[in-house]
mmCIF file of C-alpha atoms and ligand atoms in Angstrom:
data_model
loop_
_atom_site.group_PDB
_atom_site.id
_atom_site.type_symbol
_atom_site.label_atom_id
_atom_site.label_comp_id
_atom_site.label_asym_id
_atom_site.label_seq_id
_atom_site.Cartn_x
_atom_site.Cartn_y
_atom_site.Cartn_z
ATOM 1 C CA MET T 13 122.383 82.644 111.503
ATOM 2 C CA ALA T 14 119.031 83.771 110.213
ATOM 3 C CA LYS T 15 119.416 87.189 111.831
ATOM 4 C CA ASP T 16 122.838 87.883 110.395
ATOM 5 C CA ILE T 17 123.708 90.751 108.103
ATOM 6 C CA PHE T 18 126.053 89.836 105.268
ATOM 7 C CA VAL T 19 128.081 92.437 103.434
ATOM 8 C CA PHE T 20 129.575 91.802 100.007
ATOM 9 C CA ILE T 21 133.005 93.456 99.849
ATOM 10 C CA ASP T 22 133.227 94.938 96.371
ATOM 11 C CA HIS T 23 136.812 95.287 95.167
ATOM 12 C CA PHE T 24 138.889 95.564 92.022
ATOM 13 C CA GLN T 25 141.665 92.995 92.147
ATOM 14 C CA GLY T 26 142.045 93.146 95.901
ATOM 15 C CA GLU T 27 141.513 96.882 96.342
ATOM 16 C CA ALA T 28 138.230 97.530 98.105
ATOM 17 C CA LEU T 29 135.803 100.228 97.072
ATOM 18 C CA PRO T 30 135.648 102.612 100.073
ATOM 19 C CA ALA T 31 131.872 102.154 99.847
ATOM 20 C CA SER T 32 132.370 98.526 100.933
ATOM 21 C CA TRP T 33 133.493 99.843 104.318
ATOM 22 C CA GLU T 34 130.530 102.220 104.387
ATOM 23 C CA ALA T 35 128.340 99.125 103.915
ATOM 24 C CA ILE T 36 130.050 97.436 106.875
ATOM 25 C CA GLY T 37 129.389 100.556 108.982
ATOM 26 C CA ALA T 38 125.736 100.547 107.904
ATOM 27 C CA ALA T 39 125.489 96.827 108.721
ATOM 28 C CA ARG T 40 126.943 97.499 112.200
ATOM 29 C CA SER T 41 124.259 100.112 112.916
ATOM 30 C CA LEU T 42 121.580 97.737 111.645
ATOM 31 C CA ALA T 43 122.935 94.898 113.812
ATOM 32 C CA GLU T 44 122.810 97.118 116.888
ATOM 33 C CA GLU T 45 119.133 97.766 116.266
ATOM 34 C CA LYS T 46 117.908 94.369 115.141
ATOM 35 C CA GLY T 47 120.548 91.947 116.424
ATOM 36 C CA GLY T 48 122.634 89.434 114.465
ATOM 37 C CA ASP T 49 126.279 89.424 113.449
ATOM 38 C CA VAL T 50 127.927 91.351 110.636
ATOM 39 C CA ILE T 51 129.549 88.900 108.250
ATOM 40 C CA ALA T 52 131.772 90.077 105.388
ATOM 41 C CA LEU T 53 131.822 88.085 102.140
ATOM 42 C CA VAL T 54 135.218 88.371 100.521
ATOM 43 C CA VAL T 55 135.389 86.732 97.119
ATOM 44 C CA GLY T 56 138.379 86.752 94.766
ATOM 45 C CA GLU T 57 141.699 85.106 94.026
ATOM 46 C CA ASP T 58 143.973 86.371 96.772
ATOM 47 C CA VAL T 59 141.841 88.305 99.207
ATOM 48 C CA GLY T 60 143.205 87.492 102.663
ATOM 49 C CA ALA T 61 144.197 91.122 103.276
ATOM 50 C CA LEU T 62 140.683 92.266 102.374
ATOM 51 C CA ALA T 63 139.161 89.850 104.878
ATOM 52 C CA ASP T 64 141.388 91.329 107.623
ATOM 53 C CA GLN T 65 140.417 94.846 106.567
ATOM 54 C CA ALA T 66 136.737 93.895 106.764
ATOM 55 C CA ILE T 67 137.214 92.850 110.391
ATOM 56 C CA GLN T 68 139.093 96.080 111.112
ATOM 57 C CA HIS T 69 136.197 98.083 109.690
ATOM 58 C CA GLY T 70 133.657 96.388 111.951
ATOM 59 C CA ALA T 71 132.740 92.898 110.663
ATOM 60 C CA ASP T 72 132.382 90.196 113.345
ATOM 61 C CA LYS T 73 133.502 87.560 110.906
ATOM 62 C CA ALA T 74 134.727 87.279 107.321
ATOM 63 C CA LEU T 75 133.960 84.406 104.972
ATOM 64 C CA LYS T 76 136.713 84.195 102.384
ATOM 65 C CA VAL T 77 136.349 82.354 99.079
ATOM 66 C CA GLU T 78 139.533 82.222 96.997
ATOM 67 C CA HIS T 79 139.780 80.636 93.570
ATOM 68 C CA ALA T 80 141.644 81.346 90.337
ATOM 69 C CA SER T 81 138.292 81.651 88.497
ATOM 70 C CA LEU T 82 137.396 84.526 90.822
ATOM 71 C CA ALA T 83 140.421 86.685 89.959
ATOM 72 C CA ASP T 84 138.279 88.914 87.726
ATOM 73 C CA PHE T 85 134.727 89.912 88.508
ATOM 74 C CA ARG T 86 132.245 87.995 86.414
ATOM 75 C CA PRO T 87 128.602 87.898 87.401
ATOM 76 C CA GLU T 88 128.074 84.144 86.943
ATOM 77 C CA PRO T 89 130.680 82.718 89.359
ATOM 78 C CA PHE T 90 130.341 85.606 91.809
ATOM 79 C CA SER T 91 126.543 85.314 92.013
ATOM 80 C CA SER T 92 126.802 81.561 92.421
ATOM 81 C CA VAL T 93 129.261 81.946 95.339
ATOM 82 C CA VAL T 94 127.430 84.833 97.023
ATOM 83 C CA GLY T 95 124.077 83.081 96.598
ATOM 84 C CA LYS T 96 125.371 79.951 98.301
ATOM 85 C CA LEU T 97 127.009 81.801 101.214
ATOM 86 C CA ALA T 98 124.246 84.317 101.874
ATOM 87 C CA ALA T 99 121.263 81.984 101.405
ATOM 88 C CA GLU T 100 120.585 81.894 105.149
ATOM 89 C CA ALA T 101 121.255 85.577 105.817
ATOM 90 C CA ASP T 102 118.564 87.985 106.941
ATOM 91 C CA VAL T 103 120.044 90.945 105.070
ATOM 92 C CA LEU T 104 122.653 91.118 102.314
ATOM 93 C CA LEU T 105 124.200 94.550 101.767
ATOM 94 C CA MET T 106 126.414 95.628 98.865
ATOM 95 C CA PRO T 107 127.786 99.012 97.867
ATOM 96 C CA THR T 108 126.112 100.251 94.672
ATOM 97 C CA SER T 109 128.521 99.827 91.762
ATOM 98 C CA GLY T 110 128.472 98.608 88.184
ATOM 99 C CA ARG T 111 129.425 95.141 89.430
ATOM 100 C CA THR T 112 126.839 94.911 92.165
ATOM 101 C CA ARG T 113 124.041 96.057 89.869
ATOM 102 C CA GLU T 114 124.479 92.758 88.059
ATOM 103 C CA LEU T 115 125.405 90.751 91.118
ATOM 104 C CA ALA T 116 122.472 91.838 93.306
ATOM 105 C CA ALA T 117 119.993 91.143 90.517
ATOM 106 C CA MET T 118 121.397 87.682 89.813
ATOM 107 C CA VAL T 119 121.588 86.675 93.482
ATOM 108 C CA GLY T 120 118.041 87.997 93.960
ATOM 109 C CA VAL T 121 116.774 85.772 91.153
ATOM 110 C CA ASP T 122 118.778 82.749 92.350
ATOM 111 C CA LEU T 123 117.457 83.082 95.911
ATOM 112 C CA ASP T 124 113.966 84.136 94.866
ATOM 113 C CA THR T 125 114.069 87.271 96.991
ATOM 114 C CA GLY T 126 113.691 91.042 96.755
ATOM 115 C CA VAL T 127 116.404 93.523 95.775
ATOM 116 C CA ILE T 128 116.342 97.224 96.703
ATOM 117 C CA PRO T 129 118.954 99.171 94.749
ATOM 118 C CA ASP T 130 120.706 102.475 95.501
ATOM 119 C CA VAL T 131 119.498 102.929 99.067
ATOM 120 C CA ILE T 132 120.321 106.159 100.910
ATOM 121 C CA GLU T 133 118.732 105.411 104.305
ATOM 122 C CA MET T 134 117.721 102.323 106.280
ATOM 123 C CA ASP T 135 115.440 101.806 109.294
ATOM 124 C CA VAL T 136 114.217 98.708 111.034
ATOM 125 C CA ALA T 137 110.455 98.108 110.689
ATOM 126 C CA GLY T 138 109.397 94.999 112.573
ATOM 127 C CA ASP T 139 111.346 92.096 111.105
ATOM 128 C CA ALA T 140 112.239 93.923 107.929
ATOM 129 C CA VAL T 141 114.495 96.726 106.800
ATOM 130 C CA MET T 142 112.673 99.814 105.533
ATOM 131 C CA ALA T 143 114.826 101.398 102.848
ATOM 132 C CA THR T 144 114.670 104.868 101.339
ATOM 133 C CA ARG T 145 115.768 105.277 97.732
ATOM 134 C CA PRO T 146 115.546 108.192 95.305
ATOM 135 C CA ILE T 147 113.391 107.716 92.198
ATOM 136 C CA TYR T 148 112.383 109.876 89.215
ATOM 137 C CA ALA T 149 115.861 111.362 88.924
ATOM 138 C CA GLY T 150 115.904 112.108 92.647
ATOM 139 C CA LYS T 151 112.652 114.103 92.685
ATOM 140 C CA LEU T 152 110.897 111.597 94.944
ATOM 141 C CA LEU T 153 112.069 109.363 97.733
ATOM 142 C CA SER T 154 110.402 105.968 97.830
ATOM 143 C CA LYS T 155 110.138 103.745 100.901
ATOM 144 C CA VAL T 156 110.686 100.119 99.990
ATOM 145 C CA THR T 157 110.833 96.935 102.005
ATOM 146 C CA VAL T 158 111.064 93.190 101.431
ATOM 147 C CA PRO T 159 108.307 91.963 103.752
ATOM 148 C CA GLU T 160 108.869 88.212 103.761
ATOM 149 C CA ALA T 161 111.464 86.867 101.357
ATOM 150 C CA ARG T 162 114.979 86.510 102.730
ATOM 151 C CA PRO T 163 117.710 87.596 102.477
ATOM 152 C CA GLN T 164 116.658 91.197 101.910
ATOM 153 C CA ILE T 165 119.195 92.426 99.350
ATOM 154 C CA LEU T 166 120.063 96.125 99.381
ATOM 155 C CA THR T 167 122.716 98.035 97.486
ATOM 156 C CA LEU T 168 123.806 101.232 99.265
ATOM 157 C CA ARG T 169 124.586 104.451 97.447
ATOM 158 C CA THR T 170 128.224 105.521 97.773
ATOM 159 C CA ARG T 171 128.799 108.134 100.481
ATOM 160 C CA ALA T 172 125.211 107.912 101.746
ATOM 161 C CA PHE T 173 126.422 106.110 104.908
ATOM 162 C CA PRO T 174 129.442 107.110 107.035
ATOM 163 C CA LYS T 175 132.665 105.169 106.553
ATOM 164 C CA PRO T 176 133.958 103.694 109.826
ATOM 165 C CA GLU T 177 137.610 104.258 110.705
ATOM 166 C CA PRO T 178 139.587 100.983 110.679
ATOM 167 C CA ASP T 179 140.680 99.664 114.061
ATOM 168 C CA THR T 180 143.815 97.593 113.516
ATOM 169 C CA GLY T 181 143.468 96.090 116.994
ATOM 170 C CA ARG T 182 140.014 94.676 116.257
ATOM 171 C CA SER T 183 139.790 90.893 116.079
ATOM 172 C CA GLY T 184 137.331 88.549 114.411
ATOM 173 C CA ALA T 185 137.305 85.176 112.711
ATOM 174 C CA VAL T 186 138.346 84.807 109.089
ATOM 175 C CA GLU T 187 136.980 81.554 107.724
ATOM 176 C CA ALA T 188 138.135 80.154 104.377
ATOM 177 C CA VAL T 189 135.188 78.501 102.636
ATOM 178 C CA ASP T 190 135.405 75.975 99.815
ATOM 179 C CA VAL T 191 132.720 76.486 97.241
ATOM 180 C CA GLU T 192 132.434 74.488 94.052
ATOM 181 C CA ILE T 193 132.807 76.847 91.114
ATOM 182 C CA GLU T 194 131.679 75.938 87.636
ATOM 183 C CA ASP T 195 133.739 77.148 84.693
ATOM 184 C CA PRO T 196 132.586 80.727 84.032
ATOM 185 C CA LEU T 197 130.949 81.353 80.659
ATOM 186 C CA THR T 198 132.757 84.617 80.050
ATOM 187 C CA GLU T 199 136.442 85.472 80.080
ATOM 188 C CA VAL T 200 138.061 88.803 80.934
ATOM 189 C CA THR T 201 140.894 89.123 78.450
ATOM 190 C CA GLY T 202 142.411 92.364 79.785
ATOM 191 C CA TYR T 203 141.918 95.864 81.139
ATOM 192 C CA GLY T 204 142.711 99.216 79.528
ATOM 193 C CA GLU T 205 142.785 102.573 81.249
ATOM 194 C CA THR T 206 140.047 104.971 80.181
ATOM 195 C CA GLU T 207 140.972 108.489 79.124
ATOM 196 C CA ALA T 208 140.318 109.692 82.648
ATOM 197 C CA GLY T 209 141.089 107.676 85.734
ATOM 198 C CA VAL T 210 138.585 109.689 87.730
ATOM 199 C CA SER T 211 136.729 108.343 90.726
ATOM 200 C CA LEU T 212 133.956 110.855 91.083
ATOM 201 C CA SER T 213 131.776 108.613 93.199
ATOM 202 C CA ASP T 214 134.211 108.635 96.135
ATOM 203 C CA ALA T 215 135.188 112.322 95.978
ATOM 204 C CA ALA T 216 134.300 114.495 98.987
ATOM 205 C CA VAL T 217 134.557 117.656 96.875
ATOM 206 C CA ILE T 218 133.571 117.986 93.214
ATOM 207 C CA VAL T 219 133.903 121.074 91.042
ATOM 208 C CA SER T 220 131.925 120.694 87.821
ATOM 209 C CA GLY T 221 131.887 122.750 84.669
ATOM 210 C CA GLY T 222 129.192 123.099 82.044
ATOM 211 C CA ARG T 223 128.656 124.770 78.705
ATOM 212 C CA GLY T 224 129.509 128.093 80.354
ATOM 213 C CA THR T 225 133.188 127.082 80.439
ATOM 214 C CA ALA T 226 133.379 127.921 76.716
ATOM 215 C CA ASN T 227 131.731 131.310 77.074
ATOM 216 C CA ASN T 228 134.519 133.832 77.260
ATOM 217 C CA PRO T 229 134.624 135.886 74.065
ATOM 218 C CA ASP T 230 137.579 137.874 75.426
ATOM 219 C CA LEU T 231 139.826 134.791 75.269
ATOM 220 C CA GLU T 232 141.676 134.873 71.966
ATOM 221 C CA PRO T 233 142.585 131.372 70.698
ATOM 222 C CA PRO T 234 146.051 130.810 69.172
ATOM 223 C CA ALA T 235 146.302 131.895 65.517
ATOM 224 C CA ASP T 236 146.572 128.318 64.205
ATOM 225 C CA ILE T 237 143.113 127.435 65.603
ATOM 226 C CA THR T 238 140.832 128.897 62.963
ATOM 227 C CA ASP T 239 137.892 126.499 63.003
ATOM 228 C CA GLU T 240 135.014 127.914 65.071
ATOM 229 C CA LYS T 241 134.238 124.633 66.815
ATOM 230 C CA GLU T 242 137.897 124.119 67.697
ATOM 231 C CA GLN T 243 138.029 127.658 69.077
ATOM 232 C CA GLU T 244 135.022 126.861 71.264
ATOM 233 C CA VAL T 245 136.683 123.694 72.591
ATOM 234 C CA TRP T 246 139.912 125.612 73.207
ATOM 235 C CA ARG T 247 138.001 128.233 75.233
ATOM 236 C CA ALA T 248 136.278 125.482 77.207
ATOM 237 C CA GLN T 249 139.665 123.957 77.967
ATOM 238 C CA GLN T 250 140.730 127.286 79.526
ATOM 239 C CA GLY T 251 137.509 127.211 81.545
ATOM 240 C CA PHE T 252 138.127 123.634 82.672
ATOM 241 C CA GLU T 253 141.706 124.595 83.562
ATOM 242 C CA LEU T 254 140.190 126.985 86.154
ATOM 243 C CA ILE T 255 137.727 124.307 87.286
ATOM 244 C CA GLY T 256 140.684 121.908 87.738
ATOM 245 C CA GLN T 257 142.644 124.500 89.714
ATOM 246 C CA LEU T 258 139.746 124.999 92.124
ATOM 247 C CA ALA T 259 139.254 121.238 92.437
ATOM 248 C CA SER T 260 142.899 120.670 93.283
ATOM 249 C CA ALA T 261 142.975 123.641 95.700
ATOM 250 C CA LEU T 262 140.123 121.903 97.549
ATOM 251 C CA GLY T 263 141.571 118.408 97.174
ATOM 252 C CA GLY T 264 138.602 117.408 95.042
ATOM 253 C CA ALA T 265 137.707 115.989 91.645
ATOM 254 C CA VAL T 266 136.494 117.561 88.408
ATOM 255 C CA GLY T 267 133.018 116.850 87.052
ATOM 256 C CA ALA T 268 131.019 118.062 84.061
ATOM 257 C CA SER T 269 127.565 118.460 82.598
ATOM 258 C CA ARG T 270 126.467 116.439 79.621
ATOM 259 C CA ALA T 271 126.436 119.534 77.423
ATOM 260 C CA ALA T 272 130.162 119.935 78.144
ATOM 261 C CA VAL T 273 130.794 116.260 77.390
ATOM 262 C CA ASP T 274 128.669 116.222 74.220
ATOM 263 C CA ALA T 275 130.442 119.322 72.943
ATOM 264 C CA GLY T 276 133.778 117.536 73.312
ATOM 265 C CA TYR T 277 135.118 119.770 76.106
ATOM 266 C CA ILE T 278 135.869 116.849 78.431
ATOM 267 C CA PRO T 279 135.543 113.022 78.300
ATOM 268 C CA TYR T 280 132.390 111.196 79.309
ATOM 269 C CA ALA T 281 134.049 109.728 82.424
ATOM 270 C CA TYR T 282 133.540 113.137 84.068
ATOM 271 C CA GLN T 283 129.815 113.437 83.379
ATOM 272 C CA VAL T 284 127.536 113.858 86.375
ATOM 273 C CA GLY T 285 123.828 113.189 86.044
ATOM 274 C CA GLN T 286 121.124 110.818 85.038
ATOM 275 C CA THR T 287 123.193 109.301 82.254
ATOM 276 C CA GLY T 288 126.534 109.923 83.969
ATOM 277 C CA LYS T 289 127.770 109.410 87.537
ATOM 278 C CA VAL T 290 125.535 109.794 90.559
ATOM 279 C CA VAL T 291 127.565 111.547 93.239
ATOM 280 C CA SER T 292 127.009 112.573 96.826
ATOM 281 C CA PRO T 293 129.991 114.712 97.864
ATOM 282 C CA ASP T 294 130.177 116.977 100.903
ATOM 283 C CA LEU T 295 130.651 119.943 98.566
ATOM 284 C CA TYR T 296 129.519 120.275 94.936
ATOM 285 C CA ILE T 297 130.447 123.429 93.037
ATOM 286 C CA ALA T 298 128.673 123.880 89.689
ATOM 287 C CA ALA T 299 130.182 126.531 87.424
ATOM 288 C CA GLY T 300 128.505 127.478 84.166
ATOM 289 C CA ILE T 301 125.868 124.773 84.608
ATOM 290 C CA SER T 302 122.195 125.704 84.245
ATOM 291 C CA GLY T 303 120.802 122.961 86.490
ATOM 292 C CA ALA T 304 118.728 120.810 84.141
ATOM 293 C CA ILE T 305 116.741 118.081 85.877
ATOM 294 C CA GLN T 306 118.987 115.387 84.361
ATOM 295 C CA HIS T 307 122.073 117.052 85.854
ATOM 296 C CA LEU T 308 120.413 117.510 89.245
ATOM 297 C CA ALA T 309 119.585 113.791 89.224
ATOM 298 C CA GLY T 310 123.273 113.080 89.641
ATOM 299 C CA MET T 311 124.171 115.557 92.387
ATOM 300 C CA ARG T 312 121.103 116.674 94.317
ATOM 301 C CA THR T 313 122.112 114.638 97.381
ATOM 302 C CA ALA T 314 125.394 116.574 97.761
ATOM 303 C CA LYS T 315 125.539 118.028 101.273
ATOM 304 C CA THR T 316 126.396 121.573 100.200
ATOM 305 C CA ILE T 317 125.850 122.896 96.677
ATOM 306 C CA VAL T 318 127.444 126.086 95.406
ATOM 307 C CA ALA T 319 126.490 127.525 92.018
ATOM 308 C CA ILE T 320 128.405 130.036 89.927
ATOM 309 C CA ASN T 321 126.374 131.289 86.980
ATOM 310 C CA LYS T 322 125.974 134.495 84.993
ATOM 311 C CA ASP T 323 122.210 134.107 84.860
ATOM 312 C CA PRO T 324 120.459 134.948 88.168
ATOM 313 C CA ASP T 325 117.430 132.920 87.006
ATOM 314 C CA ALA T 326 119.387 129.716 86.317
ATOM 315 C CA PRO T 327 117.475 126.793 87.887
ATOM 316 C CA ILE T 328 120.631 125.571 89.685
ATOM 317 C CA PHE T 329 120.222 128.473 92.145
ATOM 318 C CA LYS T 330 116.976 126.904 93.431
ATOM 319 C CA LEU T 331 118.917 123.904 94.714
ATOM 320 C CA ALA T 332 122.164 125.657 95.674
ATOM 321 C CA ARG T 333 122.854 126.620 99.278
ATOM 322 C CA PHE T 334 125.264 129.355 98.116
ATOM 323 C CA GLY T 335 125.104 131.125 94.804
ATOM 324 C CA VAL T 336 127.427 133.515 93.005
ATOM 325 C CA VAL T 337 125.875 135.430 90.117
ATOM 326 C CA GLY T 338 128.862 136.129 87.925
ATOM 327 C CA ASP T 339 131.168 135.070 85.130
ATOM 328 C CA LEU T 340 133.123 131.960 86.080
ATOM 329 C CA PHE T 341 136.204 133.354 84.345
ATOM 330 C CA GLU T 342 136.107 136.295 86.789
ATOM 331 C CA VAL T 343 134.932 134.455 89.885
ATOM 332 C CA LEU T 344 137.212 131.408 89.842
ATOM 333 C CA PRO T 345 140.751 132.912 89.675
ATOM 334 C CA PRO T 346 140.499 135.013 92.893
ATOM 335 C CA LEU T 347 138.701 132.117 94.622
ATOM 336 C CA VAL T 348 141.528 129.699 93.759
ATOM 337 C CA GLU T 349 144.104 132.255 94.875
ATOM 338 C CA GLU T 350 142.364 132.894 98.187
ATOM 339 C CA ILE T 351 141.978 129.174 98.952
ATOM 340 C CA ASN T 352 145.611 128.482 98.051
ATOM 341 C CA ASN T 353 146.734 131.362 100.286
ATOM 342 C CA ARG T 354 144.844 129.911 103.202
HETATM 343 C C1 FAD Z 516 117.769 111.548 78.403
HETATM 344 C C2 FAD Z 516 118.660 112.680 78.826
HETATM 345 C C3 FAD Z 516 119.687 112.409 79.711
HETATM 346 C C4 FAD Z 516 120.521 113.438 80.139
HETATM 347 N N1 FAD Z 516 121.532 113.173 81.026
HETATM 348 C C5 FAD Z 516 122.272 114.191 81.487
HETATM 349 C C6 FAD Z 516 123.289 113.962 82.459
HETATM 350 O O1 FAD Z 516 123.562 112.822 82.878
HETATM 351 N N2 FAD Z 516 123.991 115.020 82.921
HETATM 352 C C7 FAD Z 516 123.760 116.308 82.474
HETATM 353 O O2 FAD Z 516 124.452 117.224 82.930
HETATM 354 N N3 FAD Z 516 122.827 116.544 81.552
HETATM 355 C C8 FAD Z 516 122.101 115.516 81.033
HETATM 356 N N4 FAD Z 516 121.178 115.775 80.064
HETATM 357 C C9 FAD Z 516 121.184 117.105 79.404
HETATM 358 C C10 FAD Z 516 120.456 118.178 80.180
HETATM 359 O O3 FAD Z 516 119.096 118.189 79.824
HETATM 360 C C11 FAD Z 516 121.060 119.570 79.838
HETATM 361 O O4 FAD Z 516 121.016 119.772 78.462
HETATM 362 C C12 FAD Z 516 122.501 119.751 80.306
HETATM 363 O O5 FAD Z 516 122.646 119.363 81.656
HETATM 364 C C13 FAD Z 516 122.892 121.208 80.161
HETATM 365 O O6 FAD Z 516 124.244 121.364 80.481
HETATM 366 P P1 FAD Z 516 124.784 122.782 80.940
HETATM 367 O O7 FAD Z 516 124.069 123.205 82.160
HETATM 368 O O8 FAD Z 516 126.261 122.714 80.975
HETATM 369 O O9 FAD Z 516 124.420 123.697 79.690
HETATM 370 P P2 FAD Z 516 123.334 124.843 79.553
HETATM 371 O O10 FAD Z 516 121.997 124.376 79.918
HETATM 372 O O11 FAD Z 516 123.525 125.431 78.191
HETATM 373 O O12 FAD Z 516 123.761 125.919 80.647
HETATM 374 C C14 FAD Z 516 124.932 126.661 80.610
HETATM 375 C C15 FAD Z 516 124.872 127.643 81.773
HETATM 376 O O13 FAD Z 516 126.087 128.344 81.858
HETATM 377 C C16 FAD Z 516 125.803 129.697 82.201
HETATM 378 N N5 FAD Z 516 126.955 130.460 81.720
HETATM 379 C C17 FAD Z 516 127.281 130.758 80.450
HETATM 380 N N6 FAD Z 516 128.445 131.408 80.412
HETATM 381 C C18 FAD Z 516 128.864 131.527 81.694
HETATM 382 C C19 FAD Z 516 130.013 132.078 82.290
HETATM 383 N N7 FAD Z 516 130.984 132.646 81.556
HETATM 384 N N8 FAD Z 516 130.103 132.054 83.645
HETATM 385 C C20 FAD Z 516 129.131 131.507 84.391
HETATM 386 N N9 FAD Z 516 128.031 130.939 83.872
HETATM 387 C C21 FAD Z 516 127.909 130.939 82.525
HETATM 388 C C22 FAD Z 516 124.506 129.988 81.524
HETATM 389 O O14 FAD Z 516 123.833 131.069 82.185
HETATM 390 C C23 FAD Z 516 123.759 128.670 81.657
HETATM 391 O O15 FAD Z 516 122.971 128.651 82.827
HETATM 392 C C24 FAD Z 516 120.329 114.751 79.628
HETATM 393 C C25 FAD Z 516 119.275 115.011 78.728
HETATM 394 C C26 FAD Z 516 118.458 113.992 78.336
HETATM 395 C C27 FAD Z 516 117.339 114.290 77.397
#
């Protein structure tokens, strides 16, 4: 038991975050190196299907805790359950998400152990896991370990570890566990959709636009838009229309810089960066984005970065693998056409 690697399956009402399966894959690799079983922790109201999926993705066993009080994520009951189940584990992995930021911290305090958030690489060093995590907005990589306390709790950055393909023929034990749950102190009274139902964190391709999306003086706004600010936003919407076309041609998602969000071109849900989403896609295309350090903090781990910018000295070109010096309004339309033709 003490060698086992537990994985918390993060889900929203029974639908797993793909990063939960990445965490199972990472746990499998760790188990091969250091021994122990991979045990999935599936906590919720009706989560039998998730437990089966965890086995299919590589868990040896799934511990399932089902209770009406666990229908919605709340840190108090979830940390109490996870703390009880994982107390004897050697390692407890979770995908990094808004929920697990709270959960990992609370379980860490309850079990008096160390938590390493937002890990992008793991190695085995003696009896401990040596984790690599970006710090200072991604400018430095720190090596962190939990030398003695157990379990070692790590949250793994989305898309930093490969997602295993499910094997529907794979078998493993699913064990229902009864855990006493105290009445939670908070109540979730409902959910409302945000303006944008975007899931940038899971996207393999992201095309982002910045302040440059509004910079096309040749575009003449409709006559009824007379206010200068509204004309600027209208121009940016034409720019983001092109960004959206490229994203959909590549089967990807749209992102944005904070300048674009602050100027009202696009909602905050799209913002990439230090105070927005941290993403790690296979391909990141930045159009009309200068490459400020706070933007780079959110996308510097993308596998391939392409920059489109009018200014050959824009800092984004230092990080980009491919760069196009040009006006996004001229570069994007033929690019979209060519990709669609292919
Ligand atoms: C505490 C803090 C947190 C922050 N968090 C974030 C964050 O999370 N995310 C983030 O993005 N920023 C963040 N910022 C803001 C950041 O510092 C920059 O101001 C912002 O990223 C700039 O956005 P931008 O590149 O779109 O705009 P700009 O810096 O104005 O760059 C626009 C670029 O577009 C180019 N351009 C103009 N017209 C065209 C055209 N027609 N075709 C092609 N290129 C064109 C220009 O050459 C320029 O390089 C933060 C700042 C602070 C202080």
